Structures are given as structure tokens and as C-alpha cells.
Amino acid sequence: MLIERRTPGTAGEPFVRHYWLPRWSIPGGGSVREAVLEYPAANVVIEAGSARLHRASRGLSGRTLTGIGWAFGALLLPGTARGWVGGSLRGAPASIPLDALLVPLAAVADAIRDRLAAGDSEGAVADFEAVLQELPAPDADAQLVDAIVAAVESDRDLRRVQQLADRFGIGVRRLQRLVAGHIGFGPKWLIQRYRLQEAAAALRDPQPPALARLAADLGYTDQAHFGREFKAVVGLTPGAYATASAPSRRDEG
């Protein structure tokens, strides 16, 4: 599978982190299962048979690919989806049709499909951004959530919810409402997501670190705590995940 990434233009910058446009061709009636720990935000995904907004998922998310296909994806900034859905994402469905949103993205889904069927990725992005150009800018709460998520992503010393609340000068309860309302999960989950993404990347390294050292570097009280949390989200122990990643490391070498 090949994934083309594009940065947003001027119209997309307030709403979109990046566009991702995968194409795949699986020969011989086979299939490929893709599973990842996603960035903590919603995605708009337009395919041949669907056009939906998918909010952040608690654990691994993925799908099984077969045959020949393509998709158009827009990874939204964390503060974007709540305004488009029209309410808190805490209790929102995991997947929402574009025609149920408060923004007219469904109107360009067919045009984007035609663009991608013709191999015109640039045109597909332009069609999407033509809608975004007409939208009001995200409100102050959305911008604050974007800043909160960016802080957790860039500063791995932010390991506790109270630290994060103090960084932005707000109370813990307001922080919890903001993050859960815009993403669907609270700030504790947000911090955990980045720690586990970092852990998974380290375990995929050709020379993965010792698990005890990795747990300590990520701020876990002990290796057992790290192992339980990793398995609860990823579905494998850290050691099993590192072993499962070994074939791809050998292929890369």
C-alpha cells in the first residue's frame, strides 16, 4: 500500500493536520490487515462506497484491505470535530456519515471520488478545501484543545493531568470537559496515547531497548504497570509486540 500525504493549504490549516491518500492493490484474492495507534483526533474518510467522519478510537484502529482501492483521508486537528458534529464527542458514535454533520462536506464527496478515480490527488484536496474556505474559524475552546494536544505531543515530561492543567492555567475539571468534549476521551487517555505511541515506535526499532528501561523512560512506576497498559491497548505484551515487529525489521535491513 502506498500512502500519499499532503499538507493543508491556507483554507485547511485551521481545521486539518494533514491529508492522507492511500492506494492499494492486493493480488490473488489476498488481504492485508492495517492496525495503528492513531493520532488523537477525528478523520474524514471518503471511499468508493462511504463518506464518514471517524472519531478517535480508544485502542488500535484499522481495517482489512482487499483487491484494488483508494481513499481520501483528512486528519483533523483535535479541536475541529466537535463543531462539525454539533456537540460533545464523548457520547458520539464512533463513525458518523458526512451528511449528518453541520458542514457541507457530503456535497463534495462525489467530486472527490471522481478526482481520485482519475488519480488527481491535488484536485481532491482542492475540492475539500473549497468547502473549508467558507467555514467560520474554530472557536477559542477548539484552539485551546489544539494547543493542549500539541503540548502533550511535544513535551513528554507532561505525564500527569494536574501538570497539564497547570500548564494552561485551568482547573482539572475544565481540562477534562474540554478534552473529552472535543476528542471523546479525557486528558489521562491523551497522555497515555502518546506514551504508548512512543513505546510502540521504540519496540519497532532494529535494536529495541530493554523493557525495564523503556518503562522508566516513559514515566511508568514499574515494568509491570507499563506491560499491563500496553497490552490493554495494543492487544500484545511489549515483548510480544517487539517480536512480531522483528520480521519487518529484518526485511528493512
PDB file of C-alpha atoms in Angstrom:
ATOM      1  CA  MET A   1       0.000   0.000   0.000  1.00  0.00           C
ATOM      2  CA  LEU A   2       1.215   3.487  -0.854  1.00  0.00           C
ATOM      3  CA  ILE A   3       0.085   6.479   1.205  1.00  0.00           C
ATOM      4  CA  GLU A   4       0.486   9.985  -0.183  1.00  0.00           C
ATOM      5  CA  ARG A   5       0.488  12.767   2.406  1.00  0.00           C
ATOM      6  CA  ARG A   6      -0.300  16.396   1.690  1.00  0.00           C
ATOM      7  CA  THR A   7      -0.122  19.414   3.957  1.00  0.00           C
ATOM      8  CA  PRO A   8      -3.230  21.609   4.144  1.00  0.00           C
ATOM      9  CA  GLY A   9      -3.443  24.846   2.254  1.00  0.00           C
ATOM     10  CA  THR A  10      -4.490  28.199   3.672  1.00  0.00           C
ATOM     11  CA  ALA A  11      -8.164  27.186   3.870  1.00  0.00           C
ATOM     12  CA  GLY A  12      -7.365  23.893   5.567  1.00  0.00           C
ATOM     13  CA  GLU A  13      -4.777  25.000   8.126  1.00  0.00           C
ATOM     14  CA  PRO A  14      -7.294  25.944  10.853  1.00  0.00           C
ATOM     15  CA  PHE A  15      -9.023  22.551  10.607  1.00  0.00           C
ATOM     16  CA  VAL A  16      -6.702  19.861   9.167  1.00  0.00           C
ATOM     17  CA  ARG A  17      -3.376  18.419  10.355  1.00  0.00           C
ATOM     18  CA  HIS A  18      -2.687  16.627   7.082  1.00  0.00           C
ATOM     19  CA  TYR A  19      -4.342  14.781   4.218  1.00  0.00           C
ATOM     20  CA  TRP A  20      -3.591  11.104   3.615  1.00  0.00           C
ATOM     21  CA  LEU A  21      -4.445   9.389   0.356  1.00  0.00           C
ATOM     22  CA  PRO A  22      -3.778   5.623   0.295  1.00  0.00           C
ATOM     23  CA  ARG A  23      -3.886   3.392  -2.766  1.00  0.00           C
ATOM     24  CA  TRP A  24      -3.604  -0.376  -2.601  1.00  0.00           C
ATOM     25  CA  SER A  25      -3.580  -3.416  -4.839  1.00  0.00           C
ATOM     26  CA  ILE A  26      -3.730  -6.785  -3.064  1.00  0.00           C
ATOM     27  CA  PRO A  27      -3.124  -9.609  -5.560  1.00  0.00           C
ATOM     28  CA  GLY A  28      -4.571 -13.077  -5.700  1.00  0.00           C
ATOM     29  CA  GLY A  29      -7.642 -12.566  -3.566  1.00  0.00           C
ATOM     30  CA  GLY A  30      -5.479 -11.923  -0.522  1.00  0.00           C
ATOM     31  CA  SER A  31      -5.915  -9.361   2.214  1.00  0.00           C
ATOM     32  CA  VAL A  32      -3.794  -7.091   4.378  1.00  0.00           C
ATOM     33  CA  ARG A  33      -4.754  -6.003   7.900  1.00  0.00           C
ATOM     34  CA  GLU A  34      -3.644  -2.494   8.886  1.00  0.00           C
ATOM     35  CA  ALA A  35      -3.802  -1.603  12.618  1.00  0.00           C
ATOM     36  CA  VAL A  36      -2.377   1.565  14.177  1.00  0.00           C
ATOM     37  CA  LEU A  37      -2.489   3.756  17.277  1.00  0.00           C
ATOM     38  CA  GLU A  38      -3.958   6.840  15.695  1.00  0.00           C
ATOM     39  CA  TYR A  39      -3.288  10.498  16.385  1.00  0.00           C
ATOM     40  CA  PRO A  40      -5.886  11.630  18.970  1.00  0.00           C
ATOM     41  CA  ALA A  41      -8.303  13.323  16.591  1.00  0.00           C
ATOM     42  CA  ALA A  42     -11.060  12.546  14.110  1.00  0.00           C
ATOM     43  CA  ASN A  43     -10.592  11.598  10.470  1.00  0.00           C
ATOM     44  CA  VAL A  44     -12.817  12.349   7.498  1.00  0.00           C
ATOM     45  CA  VAL A  45     -12.616   9.374   5.132  1.00  0.00           C
ATOM     46  CA  ILE A  46     -14.165   9.266   1.657  1.00  0.00           C
ATOM     47  CA  GLU A  47     -14.104   5.967  -0.248  1.00  0.00           C
ATOM     48  CA  ALA A  48     -15.942   4.487  -3.199  1.00  0.00           C
ATOM     49  CA  GLY A  49     -18.833   3.321  -1.035  1.00  0.00           C
ATOM     50  CA  SER A  50     -18.815   5.595   2.003  1.00  0.00           C
ATOM     51  CA  ALA A  51     -18.103   9.084   3.289  1.00  0.00           C
ATOM     52  CA  ARG A  52     -17.839   9.372   7.069  1.00  0.00           C
ATOM     53  CA  LEU A  53     -16.194  11.092   9.998  1.00  0.00           C
ATOM     54  CA  HIS A  54     -14.456   8.637  12.339  1.00  0.00           C
ATOM     55  CA  ARG A  55     -13.700   9.929  15.815  1.00  0.00           C
ATOM     56  CA  ALA A  56     -10.611   8.891  17.757  1.00  0.00           C
ATOM     57  CA  SER A  57     -10.597   5.279  18.886  1.00  0.00           C
ATOM     58  CA  ARG A  58      -9.650   4.098  22.379  1.00  0.00           C
ATOM     59  CA  GLY A  59      -7.202   1.442  21.249  1.00  0.00           C
ATOM     60  CA  LEU A  60      -5.847   0.175  17.956  1.00  0.00           C
ATOM     61  CA  SER A  61      -7.886   1.047  14.905  1.00  0.00           C
ATOM     62  CA  GLY A  62      -7.641  -0.449  11.476  1.00  0.00           C
ATOM     63  CA  ARG A  63      -9.235  -2.269   8.606  1.00  0.00           C
ATOM     64  CA  THR A  64      -8.657  -5.178   6.264  1.00  0.00           C
ATOM     65  CA  LEU A  65      -7.741  -4.243   2.695  1.00  0.00           C
ATOM     66  CA  THR A  66      -8.594  -6.421  -0.302  1.00  0.00           C
ATOM     67  CA  GLY A  67      -8.464  -6.023  -4.067  1.00  0.00           C
ATOM     68  CA  ILE A  68      -7.705  -2.628  -5.614  1.00  0.00           C
ATOM     69  CA  GLY A  69      -8.799   0.571  -3.934  1.00  0.00           C
ATOM     70  CA  TRP A  70      -8.151   4.092  -2.764  1.00  0.00           C
ATOM     71  CA  ALA A  71      -9.360   6.503  -0.100  1.00  0.00           C
ATOM     72  CA  PHE A  72      -9.252  10.194   0.695  1.00  0.00           C
ATOM     73  CA  GLY A  73      -8.479  10.991   4.322  1.00  0.00           C
ATOM     74  CA  ALA A  74      -8.285  14.250   6.234  1.00  0.00           C
ATOM     75  CA  LEU A  75      -6.801  14.001   9.714  1.00  0.00           C
ATOM     76  CA  LEU A  76      -8.478  16.847  11.557  1.00  0.00           C
ATOM     77  CA  LEU A  77      -6.931  18.980  14.253  1.00  0.00           C
ATOM     78  CA  PRO A  78      -8.169  17.843  17.689  1.00  0.00           C
ATOM     79  CA  GLY A  79     -10.416  20.869  18.184  1.00  0.00           C
ATOM     80  CA  THR A  80     -12.220  20.577  14.840  1.00  0.00           C
ATOM     81  CA  ALA A  81     -14.697  17.698  15.049  1.00  0.00           C
ATOM     82  CA  ARG A  82     -16.897  18.943  17.902  1.00  0.00           C
ATOM     83  CA  GLY A  83     -18.037  21.980  15.903  1.00  0.00           C
ATOM     84  CA  TRP A  84     -18.766  19.843  12.866  1.00  0.00           C
ATOM     85  CA  VAL A  85     -20.689  17.221  14.851  1.00  0.00           C
ATOM     86  CA  GLY A  86     -22.597  19.866  16.806  1.00  0.00           C
ATOM     87  CA  GLY A  87     -21.962  18.531  20.301  1.00  0.00           C
ATOM     88  CA  SER A  88     -19.645  16.648  22.611  1.00  0.00           C
ATOM     89  CA  LEU A  89     -17.779  13.714  21.122  1.00  0.00           C
ATOM     90  CA  ARG A  90     -17.788  11.897  24.470  1.00  0.00           C
ATOM     91  CA  GLY A  91     -21.004  10.080  23.636  1.00  0.00           C
ATOM     92  CA  ALA A  92     -20.921  10.424  19.854  1.00  0.00           C
ATOM     93  CA  PRO A  93     -20.957   7.370  17.577  1.00  0.00           C
ATOM     94  CA  ALA A  94     -17.569   6.074  16.505  1.00  0.00           C
ATOM     95  CA  SER A  95     -18.449   6.814  12.877  1.00  0.00           C
ATOM     96  CA  ILE A  96     -20.799   9.498  11.524  1.00  0.00           C
ATOM     97  CA  PRO A  97     -21.997   9.938   7.899  1.00  0.00           C
ATOM     98  CA  LEU A  98     -20.848  13.222   6.373  1.00  0.00           C
ATOM     99  CA  ASP A  99     -24.420  14.181   5.544  1.00  0.00           C
ATOM    100  CA  ALA A 100     -25.195  14.176   9.298  1.00  0.00           C
ATOM    101  CA  LEU A 101     -22.559  16.863  10.011  1.00  0.00           C
ATOM    102  CA  LEU A 102     -23.192  20.602  10.308  1.00  0.00           C
ATOM    103  CA  VAL A 103     -20.732  21.339   7.483  1.00  0.00           C
ATOM    104  CA  PRO A 104     -21.487  20.585   3.793  1.00  0.00           C
ATOM    105  CA  LEU A 105     -18.719  18.075   3.154  1.00  0.00           C
ATOM    106  CA  ALA A 106     -21.092  15.434   1.790  1.00  0.00           C
ATOM    107  CA  ALA A 107     -21.784  17.728  -1.164  1.00  0.00           C
ATOM    108  CA  VAL A 108     -18.231  17.302  -2.494  1.00  0.00           C
ATOM    109  CA  ALA A 109     -17.825  13.569  -1.797  1.00  0.00           C
ATOM    110  CA  ASP A 110     -18.714  12.557  -5.365  1.00  0.00           C
ATOM    111  CA  ALA A 111     -16.367  15.147  -6.850  1.00  0.00           C
ATOM    112  CA  ILE A 112     -13.541  13.864  -4.646  1.00  0.00           C
ATOM    113  CA  ARG A 113     -14.279  10.279  -5.714  1.00  0.00           C
ATOM    114  CA  ASP A 114     -14.097  11.309  -9.377  1.00  0.00           C
ATOM    115  CA  ARG A 115     -10.791  13.081  -8.745  1.00  0.00           C
ATOM    116  CA  LEU A 116      -9.212  10.077  -7.051  1.00  0.00           C
ATOM    117  CA  ALA A 117     -10.509   7.619  -9.645  1.00  0.00           C
ATOM    118  CA  ALA A 118      -8.641   9.763 -12.185  1.00  0.00           C
ATOM    119  CA  GLY A 119      -5.505   9.907  -9.998  1.00  0.00           C
ATOM    120  CA  ASP A 120      -5.948  13.622  -9.255  1.00  0.00           C
ATOM    121  CA  SER A 121      -4.937  13.916  -5.592  1.00  0.00           C
ATOM    122  CA  GLU A 122      -4.291  17.644  -5.823  1.00  0.00           C
ATOM    123  CA  GLY A 123      -7.768  18.258  -7.199  1.00  0.00           C
ATOM    124  CA  ALA A 124      -9.349  16.158  -4.452  1.00  0.00           C
ATOM    125  CA  VAL A 125      -7.642  18.270  -1.781  1.00  0.00           C
ATOM    126  CA  ALA A 126      -8.684  21.466  -3.587  1.00  0.00           C
ATOM    127  CA  ASP A 127     -12.334  20.349  -3.640  1.00  0.00           C
ATOM    128  CA  PHE A 128     -12.235  19.595   0.078  1.00  0.00           C
ATOM    129  CA  GLU A 129     -10.609  22.918   0.908  1.00  0.00           C
ATOM    130  CA  ALA A 130     -13.155  24.815  -1.162  1.00  0.00           C
ATOM    131  CA  VAL A 131     -15.715  23.813   1.482  1.00  0.00           C
ATOM    132  CA  LEU A 132     -13.401  24.677   4.373  1.00  0.00           C
ATOM    133  CA  GLN A 133     -12.802  28.136   2.930  1.00  0.00           C
ATOM    134  CA  GLU A 134     -16.432  29.029   3.633  1.00  0.00           C
ATOM    135  CA  LEU A 135     -16.452  27.868   7.263  1.00  0.00           C
ATOM    136  CA  PRO A 136     -16.036  30.141  10.299  1.00  0.00           C
ATOM    137  CA  ALA A 137     -12.731  29.848  12.129  1.00  0.00           C
ATOM    138  CA  PRO A 138     -12.611  27.394  15.068  1.00  0.00           C
ATOM    139  CA  ASP A 139     -13.678  28.963  18.358  1.00  0.00           C
ATOM    140  CA  ALA A 140     -11.428  29.686  21.347  1.00  0.00           C
ATOM    141  CA  ASP A 141     -12.129  26.334  23.015  1.00  0.00           C
ATOM    142  CA  ALA A 142     -11.188  24.436  19.834  1.00  0.00           C
ATOM    143  CA  GLN A 143      -7.940  26.384  19.575  1.00  0.00           C
ATOM    144  CA  LEU A 144      -7.188  25.700  23.236  1.00  0.00           C
ATOM    145  CA  VAL A 145      -7.696  21.958  22.728  1.00  0.00           C
ATOM    146  CA  ASP A 146      -5.332  22.070  19.738  1.00  0.00           C
ATOM    147  CA  ALA A 147      -2.712  23.740  21.958  1.00  0.00           C
ATOM    148  CA  ILE A 148      -3.240  21.215  24.771  1.00  0.00           C
ATOM    149  CA  VAL A 149      -2.763  18.242  22.457  1.00  0.00           C
ATOM    150  CA  ALA A 150       0.296  19.853  20.849  1.00  0.00           C
ATOM    151  CA  ALA A 151       1.830  20.358  24.300  1.00  0.00           C
ATOM    152  CA  VAL A 152       1.367  16.699  25.248  1.00  0.00           C
ATOM    153  CA  GLU A 153       2.819  15.628  21.897  1.00  0.00           C
ATOM    154  CA  SER A 154       5.918  17.818  22.158  1.00  0.00           C
ATOM    155  CA  ASP A 155       6.665  17.700  25.905  1.00  0.00           C
ATOM    156  CA  ARG A 156       6.992  14.148  27.168  1.00  0.00           C
ATOM    157  CA  ASP A 157       7.568  15.451  30.704  1.00  0.00           C
ATOM    158  CA  LEU A 158       3.822  16.161  30.848  1.00  0.00           C
ATOM    159  CA  ARG A 159       2.841  12.858  32.446  1.00  0.00           C
ATOM    160  CA  ARG A 160       0.026  13.819  34.811  1.00  0.00           C
ATOM    161  CA  VAL A 161      -3.325  15.501  34.287  1.00  0.00           C
ATOM    162  CA  GLN A 162      -2.611  18.060  37.023  1.00  0.00           C
ATOM    163  CA  GLN A 163       0.628  19.071  35.275  1.00  0.00           C
ATOM    164  CA  LEU A 164      -1.286  19.658  32.063  1.00  0.00           C
ATOM    165  CA  ALA A 165      -3.961  21.722  33.807  1.00  0.00           C
ATOM    166  CA  ASP A 166      -1.284  23.819  35.489  1.00  0.00           C
ATOM    167  CA  ARG A 167       0.499  24.390  32.170  1.00  0.00           C
ATOM    168  CA  PHE A 168      -2.613  26.047  30.738  1.00  0.00           C
ATOM    169  CA  GLY A 169      -3.826  27.720  33.915  1.00  0.00           C
ATOM    170  CA  ILE A 170      -7.154  25.909  34.044  1.00  0.00           C
ATOM    171  CA  GLY A 171      -8.756  23.549  36.534  1.00  0.00           C
ATOM    172  CA  VAL A 172      -8.629  19.785  36.112  1.00  0.00           C
ATOM    173  CA  ARG A 173     -12.389  19.516  35.649  1.00  0.00           C
ATOM    174  CA  ARG A 174     -12.400  22.126  32.882  1.00  0.00           C
ATOM    175  CA  LEU A 175      -9.482  20.345  31.232  1.00  0.00           C
ATOM    176  CA  GLN A 176     -11.363  17.064  31.382  1.00  0.00           C
ATOM    177  CA  ARG A 177     -14.519  18.583  29.862  1.00  0.00           C
ATOM    178  CA  LEU A 178     -12.572  20.310  27.093  1.00  0.00           C
ATOM    179  CA  VAL A 179     -10.546  17.314  26.014  1.00  0.00           C
ATOM    180  CA  ALA A 180     -13.342  14.747  26.328  1.00  0.00           C
ATOM    181  CA  GLY A 181     -15.824  17.016  24.571  1.00  0.00           C
ATOM    182  CA  HIS A 182     -13.569  17.622  21.584  1.00  0.00           C
ATOM    183  CA  ILE A 183     -11.824  14.238  21.293  1.00  0.00           C
ATOM    184  CA  GLY A 184     -14.132  11.757  23.008  1.00  0.00           C
ATOM    185  CA  PHE A 185     -11.674  10.711  25.732  1.00  0.00           C
ATOM    186  CA  GLY A 186     -10.138  12.587  28.653  1.00  0.00           C
ATOM    187  CA  PRO A 187      -6.670  14.020  29.261  1.00  0.00           C
ATOM    188  CA  LYS A 188      -5.430  10.874  31.039  1.00  0.00           C
ATOM    189  CA  TRP A 189      -6.138   8.892  27.865  1.00  0.00           C
ATOM    190  CA  LEU A 190      -4.447  11.611  25.801  1.00  0.00           C
ATOM    191  CA  ILE A 191      -1.222  11.387  27.818  1.00  0.00           C
ATOM    192  CA  GLN A 192      -1.344   7.584  27.682  1.00  0.00           C
ATOM    193  CA  ARG A 193      -1.828   7.623  23.904  1.00  0.00           C
ATOM    194  CA  TYR A 194       1.410   9.496  23.300  1.00  0.00           C
ATOM    195  CA  ARG A 195       3.360   7.367  25.761  1.00  0.00           C
ATOM    196  CA  LEU A 196       2.191   4.194  24.040  1.00  0.00           C
ATOM    197  CA  GLN A 197       2.898   5.598  20.578  1.00  0.00           C
ATOM    198  CA  GLU A 198       6.435   6.333  21.739  1.00  0.00           C
ATOM    199  CA  ALA A 199       6.705   2.853  23.237  1.00  0.00           C
ATOM    200  CA  ALA A 200       5.481   1.165  20.045  1.00  0.00           C
ATOM    201  CA  ALA A 201       7.967   3.138  17.942  1.00  0.00           C
ATOM    202  CA  ALA A 202      10.818   2.148  20.270  1.00  0.00           C
ATOM    203  CA  LEU A 203       9.812  -1.523  20.161  1.00  0.00           C
ATOM    204  CA  ARG A 204       9.817  -1.478  16.337  1.00  0.00           C
ATOM    205  CA  ASP A 205      13.418  -0.258  16.318  1.00  0.00           C
ATOM    206  CA  PRO A 206      16.017  -2.708  14.937  1.00  0.00           C
ATOM    207  CA  GLN A 207      17.544  -2.697  18.428  1.00  0.00           C
ATOM    208  CA  PRO A 208      14.627  -2.191  20.841  1.00  0.00           C
ATOM    209  CA  PRO A 209      15.503  -1.045  24.360  1.00  0.00           C
ATOM    210  CA  ALA A 210      15.220  -3.202  27.452  1.00  0.00           C
ATOM    211  CA  LEU A 211      11.624  -3.150  28.674  1.00  0.00           C
ATOM    212  CA  ALA A 212      12.532  -2.003  32.188  1.00  0.00           C
ATOM    213  CA  ARG A 213      14.475   0.950  30.809  1.00  0.00           C
ATOM    214  CA  LEU A 214      11.729   1.837  28.330  1.00  0.00           C
ATOM    215  CA  ALA A 215       9.114   1.780  31.102  1.00  0.00           C
ATOM    216  CA  ALA A 216      11.245   4.078  33.261  1.00  0.00           C
ATOM    217  CA  ASP A 217      11.942   6.460  30.360  1.00  0.00           C
ATOM    218  CA  LEU A 218       8.210   6.761  29.707  1.00  0.00           C
ATOM    219  CA  GLY A 219       7.471   7.579  33.346  1.00  0.00           C
ATOM    220  CA  TYR A 220       5.863   4.316  34.430  1.00  0.00           C
ATOM    221  CA  THR A 221       6.311   3.319  38.053  1.00  0.00           C
ATOM    222  CA  ASP A 222       7.467  -0.156  37.029  1.00  0.00           C
ATOM    223  CA  GLN A 223       7.710  -2.520  34.084  1.00  0.00           C
ATOM    224  CA  ALA A 224       4.609  -4.471  35.120  1.00  0.00           C
ATOM    225  CA  HIS A 225       2.420  -1.341  35.002  1.00  0.00           C
ATOM    226  CA  PHE A 226       3.771  -0.472  31.562  1.00  0.00           C
ATOM    227  CA  GLY A 227       3.178  -4.019  30.324  1.00  0.00           C
ATOM    228  CA  ARG A 228      -0.439  -4.111  31.524  1.00  0.00           C
ATOM    229  CA  GLU A 229      -1.267  -0.752  29.951  1.00  0.00           C
ATOM    230  CA  PHE A 230       0.439  -1.596  26.662  1.00  0.00           C
ATOM    231  CA  LYS A 231      -1.359  -4.941  26.352  1.00  0.00           C
ATOM    232  CA  ALA A 232      -4.742  -3.435  27.269  1.00  0.00           C
ATOM    233  CA  VAL A 233      -4.487  -1.013  24.331  1.00  0.00           C
ATOM    234  CA  VAL A 234      -2.377  -2.835  21.742  1.00  0.00           C
ATOM    235  CA  GLY A 235      -3.501  -6.391  22.497  1.00  0.00           C
ATOM    236  CA  LEU A 236       0.048  -7.753  22.885  1.00  0.00           C
ATOM    237  CA  THR A 237       2.605  -7.543  25.644  1.00  0.00           C
ATOM    238  CA  PRO A 238       5.535  -5.244  24.829  1.00  0.00           C
ATOM    239  CA  GLY A 239       7.806  -8.254  24.363  1.00  0.00           C
ATOM    240  CA  ALA A 240       5.371  -9.984  22.010  1.00  0.00           C
ATOM    241  CA  TYR A 241       4.906  -6.757  20.050  1.00  0.00           C
ATOM    242  CA  ALA A 242       8.673  -6.388  19.626  1.00  0.00           C
ATOM    243  CA  THR A 243       8.927  -9.999  18.454  1.00  0.00           C
ATOM    244  CA  ALA A 244       6.056  -9.545  15.990  1.00  0.00           C
ATOM    245  CA  SER A 245       7.795  -6.466  14.560  1.00  0.00           C
ATOM    246  CA  ALA A 246      11.069  -8.351  14.019  1.00  0.00           C
ATOM    247  CA  PRO A 247      10.263  -9.747  10.532  1.00  0.00           C
ATOM    248  CA  SER A 248       9.599  -6.258   9.168  1.00  0.00           C
ATOM    249  CA  ARG A 249      12.850  -5.055  10.742  1.00  0.00           C
ATOM    250  CA  ARG A 250      14.736  -7.853   9.005  1.00  0.00           C
ATOM    251  CA  ASP A 251      13.074  -7.021   5.693  1.00  0.00           C
ATOM    252  CA  GLU A 252      14.084  -3.375   6.073  1.00  0.00           C
ATOM    253  CA  GLY A 253      17.675  -4.425   6.684  1.00  0.00           C
TER     254      GLY A 253
END
